[in-house]
Coordinates of C-alpha atoms in Angstrom, one line a residue:
Chain A
Q281 CA 16.7 -23.4 31.5
K282 CA 13.8 -21.2 30.3
E283 CA 11.8 -22.9 27.7
V284 CA 8.8 -22.1 25.6
E285 CA 7.1 -25.1 24.0
Q286 CA 4.9 -25.1 20.9
N287 CA 3.5 -27.8 18.7
S288 CA 5.4 -27.6 15.5
G289 CA 2.3 -28.5 13.4
P290 CA 1.4 -28.1 10.7
L291 CA -2.0 -27.1 11.9
S292 CA -4.5 -27.1 9.0
V293 CA -7.8 -25.4 9.3
P294 CA -10.4 -24.6 6.6
E295 CA -10.9 -21.0 5.6
G296 CA -13.4 -19.3 7.9
A297 CA -12.7 -21.6 10.8
I298 CA -11.1 -20.7 14.1
A299 CA -7.4 -21.5 14.4
S300 CA -6.2 -22.2 17.9
L301 CA -2.4 -22.0 18.6
N302 CA -1.0 -23.1 22.0
C303 CA 2.1 -22.4 24.0
T304 CA 3.5 -23.4 27.4
Y305 CA 6.4 -21.8 29.2
S306 CA 8.6 -23.1 32.0
D307 CA 9.7 -19.9 33.8
R308 CA 7.1 -18.9 36.4
G309 CA 8.7 -15.5 36.6
S310 CA 7.6 -14.7 33.1
Q311 CA 5.6 -11.5 33.0
S312 CA 5.2 -10.6 29.3
F313 CA 4.1 -12.8 26.4
F314 CA 4.0 -12.1 22.7
W315 CA 2.8 -13.7 19.5
Y316 CA 4.8 -13.2 16.3
R317 CA 3.8 -14.2 12.8
Q318 CA 6.5 -15.2 10.3
Y319 CA 5.8 -15.7 6.7
S320 CA 8.1 -18.0 4.8
G321 CA 11.3 -16.2 3.9
K322 CA 10.4 -13.1 6.0
S323 CA 11.3 -11.9 9.5
P324 CA 8.9 -12.2 12.4
E325 CA 6.2 -9.6 12.9
L326 CA 4.6 -8.8 16.3
I327 CA 0.9 -9.4 16.3
M328 CA -0.2 -9.6 19.9
S329 CA 1.2 -8.9 23.4
I330 CA -0.4 -9.9 26.7
Y331 CA 0.6 -9.3 30.3
S332 CA -2.2 -10.3 32.6
N333 CA -4.5 -13.3 33.0
G334 CA -7.5 -13.5 30.7
D335 CA -8.2 -12.6 27.2
K336 CA -7.1 -9.8 25.0
E337 CA -8.7 -9.2 21.7
D338 CA -7.5 -7.3 18.6
G339 CA -9.5 -7.7 15.5
R340 CA -9.7 -11.3 14.5
F341 CA -7.0 -12.2 17.0
T342 CA -7.5 -13.1 20.7
A343 CA -4.6 -13.9 23.0
Q344 CA -5.3 -15.9 26.2
L345 CA -3.1 -16.1 29.2
N346 CA -3.3 -18.4 32.2
K347 CA -0.3 -17.9 34.5
A348 CA -1.4 -20.6 36.9
S349 CA -1.2 -23.2 34.1
Q350 CA 1.7 -21.4 32.4
Y351 CA -0.2 -21.4 29.2
V352 CA -0.7 -18.9 26.4
S353 CA -2.8 -19.3 23.4
L354 CA -3.7 -17.4 20.2
L355 CA -7.1 -17.7 18.5
I356 CA -7.6 -16.5 15.0
R357 CA -11.2 -16.1 14.0
D358 CA -12.4 -16.3 10.4
S359 CA -9.1 -17.7 9.3
Q360 CA -7.9 -16.6 5.9
P361 CA -5.4 -18.1 3.5
S362 CA -3.3 -15.1 4.2
D363 CA -3.0 -16.2 7.8
S364 CA -0.9 -19.2 6.7
A365 CA 2.4 -18.7 8.4
T366 CA 4.5 -19.8 11.3
Y367 CA 3.4 -18.4 14.6
L368 CA 6.1 -17.8 17.3
C369 CA 5.3 -17.6 21.0
A370 CA 7.7 -15.6 23.2
A371 CA 7.9 -15.0 26.9
G372 CA 9.8 -12.4 28.9
A373 CA 10.8 -12.6 32.5
G374 CA 11.9 -9.1 33.3
S375 CA 15.3 -9.2 31.7
Y376 CA 16.1 -7.8 28.3
Q377 CA 15.8 -11.2 26.6
L378 CA 12.7 -13.0 25.3
T379 CA 12.6 -16.8 25.1
F380 CA 11.0 -17.9 21.8
G381 CA 9.3 -21.1 21.0
K382 CA 10.2 -23.0 17.8
G383 CA 6.9 -21.9 16.2
T384 CA 3.7 -23.6 14.9
K385 CA 3.1 -23.7 11.2
L386 CA -0.5 -22.8 10.3
S387 CA -2.1 -23.7 7.0
V388 CA -5.5 -22.2 6.1
I389 CA -7.1 -24.2 3.4
P390 CA -9.3 -22.3 0.9
Chain B
G83 CA 6.2 3.2 15.5
A84 CA 9.0 0.8 16.6
V85 CA 10.6 0.4 13.2
V86 CA 13.8 -1.5 12.8
S87 CA 15.7 -1.2 9.6
Q88 CA 18.2 -3.8 8.4
H89 CA 20.6 -3.4 5.6
P90 CA 21.4 -5.0 3.2
S91 CA 18.5 -7.2 2.6
W92 CA 20.4 -9.6 0.3
V93 CA 24.1 -10.3 -0.2
I94 CA 25.9 -12.7 -2.5
C95 CA 29.7 -12.8 -2.2
K96 CA 32.7 -15.0 -2.6
S97 CA 34.1 -17.3 0.0
G98 CA 36.6 -15.5 2.2
T99 CA 34.9 -12.1 2.0
S100 CA 33.8 -10.2 5.1
V101 CA 30.2 -9.0 5.2
K102 CA 28.8 -6.2 7.4
I103 CA 25.1 -6.1 8.2
E104 CA 23.6 -3.0 9.8
C105 CA 20.6 -2.8 12.1
R106 CA 19.0 0.5 13.0
S107 CA 16.1 1.4 15.2
L108 CA 14.5 4.3 13.3
D109 CA 12.1 5.9 15.7
F110 CA 13.2 4.7 19.1
Q111 CA 16.3 4.1 21.2
A112 CA 17.4 0.6 21.9
T113 CA 19.9 -0.2 24.5
T114 CA 19.7 -3.9 23.5
M115 CA 19.7 -5.4 20.1
F116 CA 19.7 -9.1 19.2
W117 CA 21.1 -11.0 16.3
Y118 CA 19.5 -14.2 15.1
R119 CA 20.3 -16.7 12.4
Q120 CA 17.7 -18.9 10.7
F121 CA 18.4 -21.8 8.3
P122 CA 15.7 -22.9 5.9
K123 CA 12.7 -24.5 7.5
Q124 CA 14.3 -24.1 11.0
S125 CA 13.5 -22.0 14.0
L126 CA 15.2 -18.7 15.0
M127 CA 18.5 -19.2 16.7
L128 CA 19.8 -16.4 18.9
M129 CA 23.4 -15.7 18.1
A130 CA 24.2 -12.8 20.4
T131 CA 22.9 -9.9 22.4
S132 CA 24.3 -6.5 21.6
N133 CA 24.4 -3.9 24.3
E134 CA 25.1 -0.3 23.6
G135 CA 28.6 0.8 24.8
S136 CA 29.7 -2.7 25.9
K137 CA 30.8 -6.0 24.6
A138 CA 28.2 -8.3 23.0
T139 CA 27.1 -11.5 24.8
Y140 CA 27.4 -14.5 22.5
E141 CA 25.4 -17.7 22.8
Q142 CA 27.2 -21.0 23.3
G143 CA 28.7 -22.3 20.1
V144 CA 28.8 -18.9 18.3
E145 CA 32.3 -17.8 17.5
K146 CA 32.8 -14.2 18.6
D147 CA 35.9 -13.8 16.4
K148 CA 33.8 -14.9 13.4
F149 CA 30.8 -12.8 14.1
L150 CA 31.9 -9.4 15.2
I151 CA 29.2 -7.2 16.8
N152 CA 29.5 -3.5 17.4
H153 CA 26.8 -1.4 19.1
A154 CA 28.2 2.1 19.1
S155 CA 25.0 4.0 19.6
L156 CA 21.4 3.6 20.9
T157 CA 20.1 3.2 17.3
L158 CA 22.8 1.2 15.5
S159 CA 24.3 -2.3 15.8
T160 CA 26.4 -4.0 13.2
L161 CA 27.2 -7.7 12.6
T162 CA 30.3 -8.5 10.6
V163 CA 30.7 -12.0 9.3
T164 CA 34.4 -12.3 8.8
S165 CA 36.0 -14.6 6.2
A166 CA 32.6 -16.0 5.3
H167 CA 32.3 -19.5 4.0
P168 CA 29.4 -21.3 2.3
E169 CA 28.3 -22.8 5.6
D170 CA 27.7 -19.2 6.8
S171 CA 25.0 -18.8 4.2
S172 CA 21.8 -18.1 6.1
F173 CA 19.0 -15.6 6.9
Y174 CA 20.3 -13.2 9.5
I175 CA 17.8 -11.1 11.5
C176 CA 18.2 -8.4 14.0
S177 CA 15.8 -7.2 16.6
A178 CA 15.6 -4.3 19.1
R179 CA 13.8 -3.6 22.3
L180 CA 12.5 -0.1 23.2
L181 CA 14.4 1.7 25.9
R182 CA 12.1 2.1 28.8
G183 CA 12.0 1.7 32.5
D184 CA 9.9 -1.4 32.5
S185 CA 11.2 -4.5 30.8
N186 CA 7.9 -5.8 29.4
Q187 CA 8.6 -4.6 25.9
P188 CA 8.5 -6.8 22.8
Q189 CA 11.3 -7.2 20.4
H190 CA 10.8 -5.6 17.0
F191 CA 12.5 -7.3 14.1
G192 CA 14.3 -6.0 11.0
D193 CA 13.4 -7.4 7.6
G194 CA 16.4 -9.7 7.7
T195 CA 19.5 -10.2 5.5
R196 CA 19.8 -13.2 3.2
L197 CA 23.5 -14.0 2.9
S198 CA 24.7 -16.4 0.2
I199 CA 28.4 -17.3 0.1
L200 CA 29.6 -18.9 -3.1

């Protein structure tokens, strides 16, 4: 059974701080990893993808991947209240289907 | 790029009605589309995987006769909730993956359909 685990939160951080979201996956064959943001009442929106070990930066977002530890993280720098949402981690293992975590709820406090 | 359109965005109807939801990939071809359901404050639940030109694959516990899926082209999949009842009220979301040789592609989600059965 392929699983993606996330802490459900809520994770509360003050405005301007770094938010750190973590995810572990069970399938060692996973090759692609994605972070989605979902606002309440809305559908998920892709914000980051990462395929190789190390860091990938895009604006205020940095995705980190460690395949040996089966660990993926998302850092959000200079967190804003508009970043308050549920963040979904997903892993793909070469098939058409992605395995999603249950999501971590982030609250950025003004 | 990679825009997925879902229609309608909101439906209210009487118990016993059948409701059809459309999912279109607007600027790319998708051999595979996915249908999810999400209840308030809960996580995404995959209902079925829709493959162009073949029968959909349903997740355990999802009634295939209740939730009819048709994927007639590389850009359109439909979900029909037949004889809907109040317990079918939920947020239904489709997603699609880009058709390419490699499989390391993300899923792109539609805006979702909020279904309310009275």
